[in-house]
CSV table of C-alpha atoms in Angstrom, one decimal:
chain,number,residue,atom,x,y,z
A,303,GLU,CA,219.0,239.5,-95.0
A,304,THR,CA,221.0,236.7,-97.2
A,305,GLY,CA,220.2,237.9,-100.5
A,306,VAL,CA,217.9,234.7,-100.9
A,307,THR,CA,214.3,235.8,-101.0
A,308,GLN,CA,211.1,233.3,-101.0
A,309,THR,CA,207.8,234.0,-101.6
A,310,PRO,CA,205.3,233.6,-100.2
A,311,ARG,CA,206.2,232.8,-96.6
A,312,HIS,CA,203.2,231.0,-95.6
A,313,LEU,CA,201.0,229.0,-97.9
A,314,VAL,CA,197.6,226.9,-96.7
A,315,MET,CA,196.5,224.5,-99.7
A,316,GLY,CA,193.8,221.9,-100.2
A,317,MET,CA,195.2,218.3,-101.5
A,318,THR,CA,193.5,219.4,-104.7
A,319,ASN,CA,195.2,222.6,-105.4
A,320,LYS,CA,198.2,223.7,-107.6
A,321,LYS,CA,200.5,226.2,-106.1
A,322,SER,CA,204.1,227.4,-106.8
A,323,LEU,CA,206.8,228.3,-104.8
A,324,LYS,CA,209.3,231.2,-105.8
A,325,CYS,CA,212.9,231.9,-105.0
A,326,GLU,CA,215.0,234.4,-106.0
A,327,GLN,CA,218.9,235.1,-105.2
A,328,HIS,CA,220.5,238.5,-105.8
A,329,LEU,CA,224.0,236.9,-105.0
A,330,GLY,CA,225.2,236.0,-108.7
A,331,HIS,CA,225.4,232.4,-107.5
A,332,ASN,CA,225.2,229.4,-110.3
A,333,ALA,CA,223.5,227.0,-107.7
A,334,MET,CA,220.3,226.7,-106.5
A,335,TYR,CA,218.7,224.2,-104.0
A,336,TRP,CA,215.2,223.3,-102.5
A,337,TYR,CA,215.4,221.7,-99.2
A,338,LYS,CA,212.4,220.3,-96.9
A,339,GLN,CA,212.2,220.8,-93.2
A,340,SER,CA,209.8,218.7,-91.1
A,341,ALA,CA,209.3,219.0,-87.4
A,342,LYS,CA,211.1,215.4,-86.6
A,343,LYS,CA,213.6,214.9,-90.0
A,344,PRO,CA,216.8,216.8,-90.7
A,345,LEU,CA,217.1,218.8,-93.6
A,346,GLU,CA,216.1,217.0,-96.8
A,347,LEU,CA,217.7,217.9,-100.1
A,348,MET,CA,215.3,217.8,-102.9
A,349,PHE,CA,216.6,219.0,-106.1
A,350,VAL,CA,219.7,221.0,-107.1
A,351,TYR,CA,220.2,223.3,-110.2
A,352,ASN,CA,223.6,224.1,-111.5
A,353,PHE,CA,223.9,226.5,-114.1
A,354,LYS,CA,220.4,226.1,-114.6
A,355,GLU,CA,220.5,222.5,-115.1
A,356,GLN,CA,218.9,220.0,-113.0
A,357,THR,CA,221.8,217.9,-111.4
A,358,GLU,CA,220.1,216.4,-108.5
A,359,ASN,CA,216.6,214.8,-108.0
A,360,ASN,CA,216.4,213.0,-104.7
A,361,SER,CA,213.7,210.9,-105.0
A,362,VAL,CA,210.9,213.4,-104.9
A,363,PRO,CA,207.4,212.5,-105.8
A,364,SER,CA,206.3,213.9,-108.8
A,365,ARG,CA,203.8,216.1,-106.9
A,366,PHE,CA,207.0,218.5,-106.6
A,367,SER,CA,208.2,220.0,-110.0
A,368,PRO,CA,210.9,222.4,-109.8
A,369,GLU,CA,211.8,224.8,-112.7
A,370,CYS,CA,214.9,227.2,-113.0
A,371,PRO,CA,214.5,229.5,-115.7
A,372,ASN,CA,217.5,231.4,-115.2
A,373,SER,CA,220.4,231.2,-112.5
A,374,SER,CA,218.8,233.6,-110.3
A,375,HIS,CA,215.0,232.0,-109.9
A,376,LEU,CA,213.9,228.9,-108.8
A,377,PHE,CA,210.5,227.5,-108.7
A,378,LEU,CA,208.7,224.8,-106.9
A,379,HIS,CA,205.2,223.7,-108.6
A,380,LEU,CA,202.8,221.8,-106.2
A,381,HIS,CA,199.8,219.8,-107.1
A,382,THR,CA,197.7,217.4,-105.5
A,383,LEU,CA,199.7,217.4,-102.1
A,384,GLN,CA,199.0,214.8,-99.1
A,385,PRO,CA,199.1,216.2,-95.5
A,386,GLU,CA,202.5,214.8,-94.8
A,387,ASP,CA,204.1,217.4,-97.2
A,388,SER,CA,203.7,220.0,-94.6
A,389,ALA,CA,206.9,221.5,-93.9
A,390,LEU,CA,209.3,224.6,-94.0
A,391,TYR,CA,210.3,224.6,-97.8
A,392,LEU,CA,213.7,226.4,-97.9
A,393,CYS,CA,215.5,227.6,-100.7
A,394,ALA,CA,219.3,228.1,-100.9
A,395,SER,CA,221.7,229.2,-103.3
A,396,SER,CA,225.7,228.7,-103.3
A,397,GLN,CA,228.5,229.9,-106.1
A,398,GLU,CA,228.4,226.5,-107.6
A,399,PHE,CA,227.4,223.4,-107.0
A,400,LEU,CA,229.6,220.6,-105.4
A,401,ALA,CA,232.4,223.4,-104.9
A,402,GLY,CA,232.1,223.0,-101.4
A,403,ASP,CA,231.3,226.5,-100.8
A,404,GLU,CA,228.6,228.0,-97.8
A,405,GLN,CA,225.0,227.9,-98.5
A,406,PHE,CA,222.8,230.8,-98.3
A,407,PHE,CA,219.3,230.1,-97.3
A,408,GLY,CA,216.0,232.1,-97.8
A,409,PRO,CA,213.7,232.8,-94.9
A,410,GLY,CA,211.5,229.5,-96.3
A,411,THR,CA,208.2,229.0,-97.2
A,412,ARG,CA,205.6,227.4,-94.4
A,413,LEU,CA,203.4,225.3,-96.4
A,414,THR,CA,200.3,223.6,-94.9
A,415,VAL,CA,198.4,221.1,-96.4
A,416,LEU,CA,194.9,220.4,-95.4
B,579,GLY,CA,222.6,206.7,-98.2
B,580,GLN,CA,225.3,208.3,-96.2
B,581,GLN,CA,224.5,209.7,-93.0
B,582,VAL,CA,225.7,212.3,-90.7
B,583,MET,CA,224.6,212.0,-87.0
B,584,GLN,CA,224.4,214.7,-84.1
B,585,ILE,CA,224.2,214.2,-80.3
B,586,PRO,CA,222.6,215.6,-78.4
B,587,GLN,CA,219.2,216.2,-79.9
B,588,TYR,CA,218.4,218.9,-77.4
B,589,GLN,CA,220.2,220.7,-74.5
B,590,HIS,CA,219.2,222.8,-72.0
B,591,VAL,CA,221.7,225.0,-70.2
B,592,GLN,CA,221.6,227.8,-67.8
B,593,GLU,CA,222.8,231.3,-68.9
B,594,GLY,CA,226.7,231.3,-68.5
B,595,GLU,CA,227.2,227.3,-68.8
B,596,ASP,CA,229.3,226.0,-71.4
B,597,PHE,CA,227.6,223.8,-74.3
B,598,THR,CA,229.1,221.1,-76.5
B,599,THR,CA,227.5,219.3,-80.0
B,600,TYR,CA,228.8,216.4,-81.6
B,601,CYS,CA,228.9,215.6,-85.2
B,602,ASN,CA,229.6,211.9,-86.3
B,603,SER,CA,229.8,210.1,-89.7
B,604,SER,CA,230.9,206.2,-90.3
B,605,THR,CA,233.0,207.3,-93.1
B,606,THR,CA,235.7,210.5,-93.5
B,607,LEU,CA,234.2,213.5,-94.6
B,608,SER,CA,236.3,215.7,-97.0
B,609,ASN,CA,235.1,219.1,-95.1
B,610,ILE,CA,232.4,220.1,-92.8
B,611,GLN,CA,230.1,223.0,-92.3
B,612,TRP,CA,228.3,224.4,-89.4
B,613,TYR,CA,224.9,226.2,-89.4
B,614,LYS,CA,222.8,228.0,-87.0
B,615,GLN,CA,218.8,228.2,-86.9
B,616,ARG,CA,217.5,230.6,-84.5
B,617,PRO,CA,213.8,229.8,-83.8
B,618,GLY,CA,211.5,230.4,-86.6
B,619,GLY,CA,214.6,231.5,-88.6
B,620,HIS,CA,216.4,229.7,-91.5
B,621,PRO,CA,220.1,228.1,-91.5
B,622,VAL,CA,222.8,230.6,-91.3
B,623,PHE,CA,226.5,229.3,-92.2
B,624,LEU,CA,228.4,229.5,-89.4
B,625,ILE,CA,232.1,227.9,-90.4
B,626,GLN,CA,233.6,225.4,-92.5
B,627,LEU,CA,236.4,223.0,-91.5
B,628,VAL,CA,238.7,221.0,-94.0
B,629,LYS,CA,241.7,219.9,-92.6
B,630,SER,CA,242.3,217.1,-90.3
B,631,GLY,CA,242.4,218.0,-86.6
B,632,GLU,CA,241.5,221.8,-87.5
B,633,VAL,CA,240.6,224.4,-84.7
B,634,LYS,CA,238.7,227.2,-85.6
B,635,LYS,CA,237.5,230.1,-83.2
B,636,GLN,CA,234.7,232.8,-83.5
B,637,LYS,CA,234.4,234.8,-80.2
B,638,ARG,CA,232.7,232.2,-78.0
B,639,LEU,CA,232.4,229.2,-80.2
B,640,THR,CA,235.0,226.5,-80.9
B,641,PHE,CA,235.0,224.4,-83.9
B,642,GLN,CA,237.2,220.9,-84.2
B,643,PHE,CA,237.6,218.7,-86.7
B,644,GLY,CA,238.7,215.4,-85.8
B,645,GLU,CA,241.8,213.9,-86.8
B,646,ALA,CA,240.2,210.8,-88.5
B,647,LYS,CA,237.9,213.5,-90.0
B,648,LYS,CA,235.0,211.4,-89.0
B,649,ASN,CA,233.5,213.5,-86.2
B,650,SER,CA,233.6,217.3,-85.4
B,651,SER,CA,232.3,219.5,-82.4
B,652,LEU,CA,230.8,223.0,-81.8
B,653,HIS,CA,231.4,224.0,-78.0
B,654,ILE,CA,230.0,227.4,-77.0
B,655,THR,CA,231.5,228.9,-73.7
B,656,ALA,CA,229.6,231.0,-71.3
B,657,THR,CA,226.4,230.5,-73.3
B,658,GLN,CA,223.8,233.5,-73.8
B,659,THR,CA,220.4,234.0,-74.5
B,660,THR,CA,221.2,234.9,-78.0
B,661,ASP,CA,222.8,231.4,-78.7
B,662,VAL,CA,219.3,229.5,-78.4
B,663,GLY,CA,218.7,228.2,-81.4
B,664,THR,CA,219.6,224.8,-83.3
B,665,TYR,CA,222.8,223.9,-84.8
B,666,PHE,CA,223.6,221.8,-87.5
B,667,CYS,CA,226.6,220.0,-88.8
B,668,ALA,CA,226.8,219.3,-92.8
B,669,GLY,CA,229.1,217.0,-94.0
B,670,ARG,CA,230.5,216.1,-97.2
B,671,HIS,CA,231.9,212.4,-98.0
B,672,ASN,CA,233.7,213.0,-100.9
B,673,TYR,CA,234.4,215.9,-103.2
B,674,GLY,CA,231.9,215.8,-105.7
B,675,GLN,CA,229.3,215.1,-103.6
B,676,ASN,CA,226.7,217.2,-101.7
B,677,PHE,CA,226.6,218.1,-98.1
B,678,VAL,CA,224.5,215.8,-96.0
B,679,PHE,CA,222.8,217.7,-93.0
B,680,GLY,CA,222.9,216.1,-90.0
B,681,PRO,CA,219.5,216.5,-87.5
B,682,GLY,CA,220.7,219.2,-85.4
B,683,THR,CA,221.2,219.9,-82.0
B,684,ARG,CA,218.5,222.3,-80.4
B,685,LEU,CA,219.8,224.5,-77.6
B,686,SER,CA,217.8,226.4,-75.0
B,687,VAL,CA,219.3,228.7,-72.8
B,688,LEU,CA,217.6,229.6,-69.3
B,689,PRO,CA,218.3,233.2,-68.0
């Protein structure tokens, strides 16, 4: 275990559904990340929060909405997704954004959009 | 945006053979990290290289950072079935920027 947990581990949703992914880190880190991992693409950074403030939004469609209520928790709210959004969504944390620290990844949520 | 490339995309080796994956950038990297992702798992940090020409070893794994800090390699000596997985490099082009992940090299080890 890396100290980063994600729920649910698997999620199947229709295009009209609204769901949320949850990430929690028990490492005392100040930076948290959402990545998307598709079968044929490199890890894509979606969002970064540093000390609860969003610092990166890499042109992610508005149907993905992040929330970071505190340094230990990170959510990704999903609504009106498309089938091409099916992927493994990974949460990660590090001591501090841009400090060059290693990132600790959670187990991921395998999302299927029907 | 700035990219980090990796070759090969796939590598199949017989157990006991050596394996090398290469990571390349068109611009200088401030530092580079390597991660391993087992099938069905998540990326796990292996090592970070910072200095030009740096070489680090972890048991059968040898990591190198090029003199120009534009490329890096991971070499595994005498592969074992436990080495199976995808190896990612992640490079940072400047201090103050986030790491960019390469596409990964998927290693298969045949017993």
